Coordinates of N, CA and C in Angstrom, one line a residue:
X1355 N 0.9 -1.2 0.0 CA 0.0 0.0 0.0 C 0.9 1.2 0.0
X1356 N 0.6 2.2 -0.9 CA 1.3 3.7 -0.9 C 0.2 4.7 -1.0
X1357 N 0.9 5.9 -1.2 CA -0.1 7.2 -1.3 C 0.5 7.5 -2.8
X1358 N -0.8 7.6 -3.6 CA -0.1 8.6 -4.5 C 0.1 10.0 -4.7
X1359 N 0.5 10.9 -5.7 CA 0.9 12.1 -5.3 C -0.7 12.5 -4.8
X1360 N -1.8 12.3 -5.3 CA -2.8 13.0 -4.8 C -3.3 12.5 -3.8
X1361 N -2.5 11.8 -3.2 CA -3.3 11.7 -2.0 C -4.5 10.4 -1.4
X1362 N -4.0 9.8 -2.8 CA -4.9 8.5 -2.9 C -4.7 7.4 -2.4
X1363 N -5.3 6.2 -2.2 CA -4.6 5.1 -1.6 C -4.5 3.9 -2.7
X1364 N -3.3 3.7 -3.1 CA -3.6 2.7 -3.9 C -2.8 1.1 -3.5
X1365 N -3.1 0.0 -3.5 CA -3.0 -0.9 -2.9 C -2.6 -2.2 -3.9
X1366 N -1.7 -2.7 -3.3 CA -0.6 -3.4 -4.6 C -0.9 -5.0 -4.0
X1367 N -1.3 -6.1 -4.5 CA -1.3 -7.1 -4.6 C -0.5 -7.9 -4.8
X1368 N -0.2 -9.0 -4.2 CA 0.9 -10.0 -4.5 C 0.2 -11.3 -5.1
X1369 N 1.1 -11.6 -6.1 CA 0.4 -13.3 -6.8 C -0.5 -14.0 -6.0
X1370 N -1.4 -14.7 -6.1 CA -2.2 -15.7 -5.3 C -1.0 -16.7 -5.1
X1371 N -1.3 -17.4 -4.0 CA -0.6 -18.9 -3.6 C -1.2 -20.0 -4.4
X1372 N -0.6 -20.6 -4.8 CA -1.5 -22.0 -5.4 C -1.6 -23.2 -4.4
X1373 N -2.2 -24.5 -4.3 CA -2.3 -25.5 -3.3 C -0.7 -26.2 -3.2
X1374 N 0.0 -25.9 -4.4 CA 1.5 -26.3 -4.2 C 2.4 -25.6 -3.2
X1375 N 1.7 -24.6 -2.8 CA 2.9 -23.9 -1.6 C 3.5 -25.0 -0.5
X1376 N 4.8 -24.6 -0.3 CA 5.4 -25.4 -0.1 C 5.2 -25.1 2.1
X1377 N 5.6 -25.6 2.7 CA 5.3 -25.3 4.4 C 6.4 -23.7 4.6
X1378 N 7.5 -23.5 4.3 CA 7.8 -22.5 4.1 C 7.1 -21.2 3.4
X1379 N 6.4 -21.2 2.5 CA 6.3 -20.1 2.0 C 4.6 -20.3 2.8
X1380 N 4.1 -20.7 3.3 CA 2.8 -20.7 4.3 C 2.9 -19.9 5.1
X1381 N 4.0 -20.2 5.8 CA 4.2 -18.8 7.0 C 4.7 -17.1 6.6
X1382 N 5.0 -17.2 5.2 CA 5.2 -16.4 4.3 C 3.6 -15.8 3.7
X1383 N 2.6 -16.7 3.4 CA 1.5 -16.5 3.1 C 0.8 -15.8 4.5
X1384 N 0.6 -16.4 5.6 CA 0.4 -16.2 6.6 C 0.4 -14.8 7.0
X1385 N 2.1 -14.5 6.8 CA 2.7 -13.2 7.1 C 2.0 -11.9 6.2
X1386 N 1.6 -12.2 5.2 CA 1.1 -11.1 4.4 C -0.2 -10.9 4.4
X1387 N -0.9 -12.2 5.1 CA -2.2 -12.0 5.5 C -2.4 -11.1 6.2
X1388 N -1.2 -11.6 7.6 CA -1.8 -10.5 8.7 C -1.4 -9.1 8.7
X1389 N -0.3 -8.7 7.2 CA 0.2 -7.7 6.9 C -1.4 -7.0 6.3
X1390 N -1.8 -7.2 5.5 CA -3.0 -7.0 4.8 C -4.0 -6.6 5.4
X1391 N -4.6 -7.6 6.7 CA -5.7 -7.2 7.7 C -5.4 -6.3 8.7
X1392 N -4.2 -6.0 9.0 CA -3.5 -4.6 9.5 C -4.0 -3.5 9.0
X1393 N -3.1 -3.6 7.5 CA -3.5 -2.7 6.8 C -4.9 -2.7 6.5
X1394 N -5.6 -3.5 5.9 CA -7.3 -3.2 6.0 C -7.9 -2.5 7.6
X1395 N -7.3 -2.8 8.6 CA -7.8 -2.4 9.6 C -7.6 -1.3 9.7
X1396 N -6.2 -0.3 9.6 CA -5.9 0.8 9.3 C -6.8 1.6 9.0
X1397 N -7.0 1.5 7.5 CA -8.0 2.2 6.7 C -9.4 2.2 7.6
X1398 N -9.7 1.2 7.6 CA -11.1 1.5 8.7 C -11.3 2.2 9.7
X1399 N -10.5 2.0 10.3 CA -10.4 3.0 12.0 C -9.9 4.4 11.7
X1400 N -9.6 4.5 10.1 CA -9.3 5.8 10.0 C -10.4 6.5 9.1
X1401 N -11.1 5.4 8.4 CA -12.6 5.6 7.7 C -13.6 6.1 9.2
X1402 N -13.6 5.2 10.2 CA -14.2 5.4 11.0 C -14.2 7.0 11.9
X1403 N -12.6 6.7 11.8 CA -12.6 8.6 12.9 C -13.0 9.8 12.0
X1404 N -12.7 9.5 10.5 CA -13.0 10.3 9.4 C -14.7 10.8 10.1
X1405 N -15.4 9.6 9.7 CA -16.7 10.1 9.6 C -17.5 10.6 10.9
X1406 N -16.5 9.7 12.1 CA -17.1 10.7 13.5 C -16.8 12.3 13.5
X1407 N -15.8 12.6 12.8 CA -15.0 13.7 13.1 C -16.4 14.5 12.2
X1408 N -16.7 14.4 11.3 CA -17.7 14.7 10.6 C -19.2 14.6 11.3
X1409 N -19.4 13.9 11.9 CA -20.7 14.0 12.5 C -19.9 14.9 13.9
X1410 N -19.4 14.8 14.7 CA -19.0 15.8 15.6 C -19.0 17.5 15.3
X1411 N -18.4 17.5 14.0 CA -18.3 18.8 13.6 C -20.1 19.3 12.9
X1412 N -20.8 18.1 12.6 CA -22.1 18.6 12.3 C -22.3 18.9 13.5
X1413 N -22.8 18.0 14.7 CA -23.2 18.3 15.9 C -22.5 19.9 16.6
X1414 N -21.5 20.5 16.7 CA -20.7 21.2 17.0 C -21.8 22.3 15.8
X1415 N -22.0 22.2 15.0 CA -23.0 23.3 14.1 C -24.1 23.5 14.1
X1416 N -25.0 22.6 14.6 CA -26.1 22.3 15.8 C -26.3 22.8 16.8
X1417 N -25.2 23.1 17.3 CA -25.2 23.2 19.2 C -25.3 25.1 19.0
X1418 N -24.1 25.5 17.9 CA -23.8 27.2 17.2 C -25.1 27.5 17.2
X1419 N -25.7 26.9 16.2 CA -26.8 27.5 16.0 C -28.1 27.3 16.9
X1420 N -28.1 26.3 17.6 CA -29.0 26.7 19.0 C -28.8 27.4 19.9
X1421 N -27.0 27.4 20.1 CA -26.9 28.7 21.3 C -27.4 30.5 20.7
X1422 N -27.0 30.8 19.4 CA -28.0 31.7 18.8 C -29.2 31.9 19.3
X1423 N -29.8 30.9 18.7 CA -31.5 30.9 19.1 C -32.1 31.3 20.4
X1424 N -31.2 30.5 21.4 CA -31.6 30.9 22.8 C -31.8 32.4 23.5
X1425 N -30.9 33.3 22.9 CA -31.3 34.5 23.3 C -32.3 35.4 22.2
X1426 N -32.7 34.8 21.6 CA -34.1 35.7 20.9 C -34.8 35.1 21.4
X1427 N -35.4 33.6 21.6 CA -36.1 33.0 22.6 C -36.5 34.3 24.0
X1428 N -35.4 34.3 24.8 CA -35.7 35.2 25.6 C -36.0 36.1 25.5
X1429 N -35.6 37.1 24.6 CA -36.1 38.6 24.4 C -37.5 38.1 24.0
X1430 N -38.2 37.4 22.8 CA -39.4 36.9 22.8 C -40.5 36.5 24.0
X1431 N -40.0 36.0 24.7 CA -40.8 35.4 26.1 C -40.7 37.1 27.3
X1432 N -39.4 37.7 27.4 CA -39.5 38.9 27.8 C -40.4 39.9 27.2
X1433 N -40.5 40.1 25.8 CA -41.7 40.9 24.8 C -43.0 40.4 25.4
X1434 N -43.5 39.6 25.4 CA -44.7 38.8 25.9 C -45.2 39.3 27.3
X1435 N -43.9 39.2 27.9 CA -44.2 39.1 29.4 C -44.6 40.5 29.3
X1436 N -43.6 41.5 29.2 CA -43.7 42.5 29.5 C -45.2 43.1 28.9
X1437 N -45.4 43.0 27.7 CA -47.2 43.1 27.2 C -47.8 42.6 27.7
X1438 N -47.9 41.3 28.0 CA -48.8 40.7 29.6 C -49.1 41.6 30.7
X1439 N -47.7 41.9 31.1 CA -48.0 42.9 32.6 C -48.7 44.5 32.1
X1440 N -48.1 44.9 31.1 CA -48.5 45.7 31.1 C -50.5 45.8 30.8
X1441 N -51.1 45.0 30.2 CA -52.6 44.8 29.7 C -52.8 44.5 31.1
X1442 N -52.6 44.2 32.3 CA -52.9 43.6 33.5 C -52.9 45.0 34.1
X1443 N -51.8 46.0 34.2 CA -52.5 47.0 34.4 C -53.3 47.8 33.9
X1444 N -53.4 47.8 33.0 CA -54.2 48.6 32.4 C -55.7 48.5 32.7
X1445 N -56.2 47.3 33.0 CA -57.4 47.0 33.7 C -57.5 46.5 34.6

């Protein structure tokens, strides 16, 4: 597995084993397997933080725009109130 210049992942393959492999080159086989599910694992847990980091940063844009909201909320429920009290004295 490399990067290429852009940034891509591109992922290089070795020959298949045939049923003739000999008990040496098994542990050779073996070895590239668990080299491979490494590397597959890699990618994933980095797919994975990728896409939290992306829902975090939505949520984090969520939160912006409700803290906004909350103070016109108030000035609204203040507006109200204060025309409440005020029609209360008035009669």
């Amino acid at each position: 597995m490399m990067k290429s210049p852009k940034g891509e992942i591109i992922i290089r393959v070795k020959p298949s084993f045939d049923n003739s492999t000999s008990a040496s080159d098994l542990s050779e086989k073996e070895s590239l397997l668990e080299v491979v599910s490494v590397m597959m694992a890699d990618v994933t847990v980095k797919a994975a933080m990728e896409e939290m980091e992306r829902k975090i940063n939505f949520l984090m844009k969520v939160v912006e725009e409700r803290d906004l909201e909350i103070p016109a909320l108030k000035d609204q429920m203040q507006t109200r109130e204060t025309t409440y009290l005020s029609q209360i004295l008035i009669v």
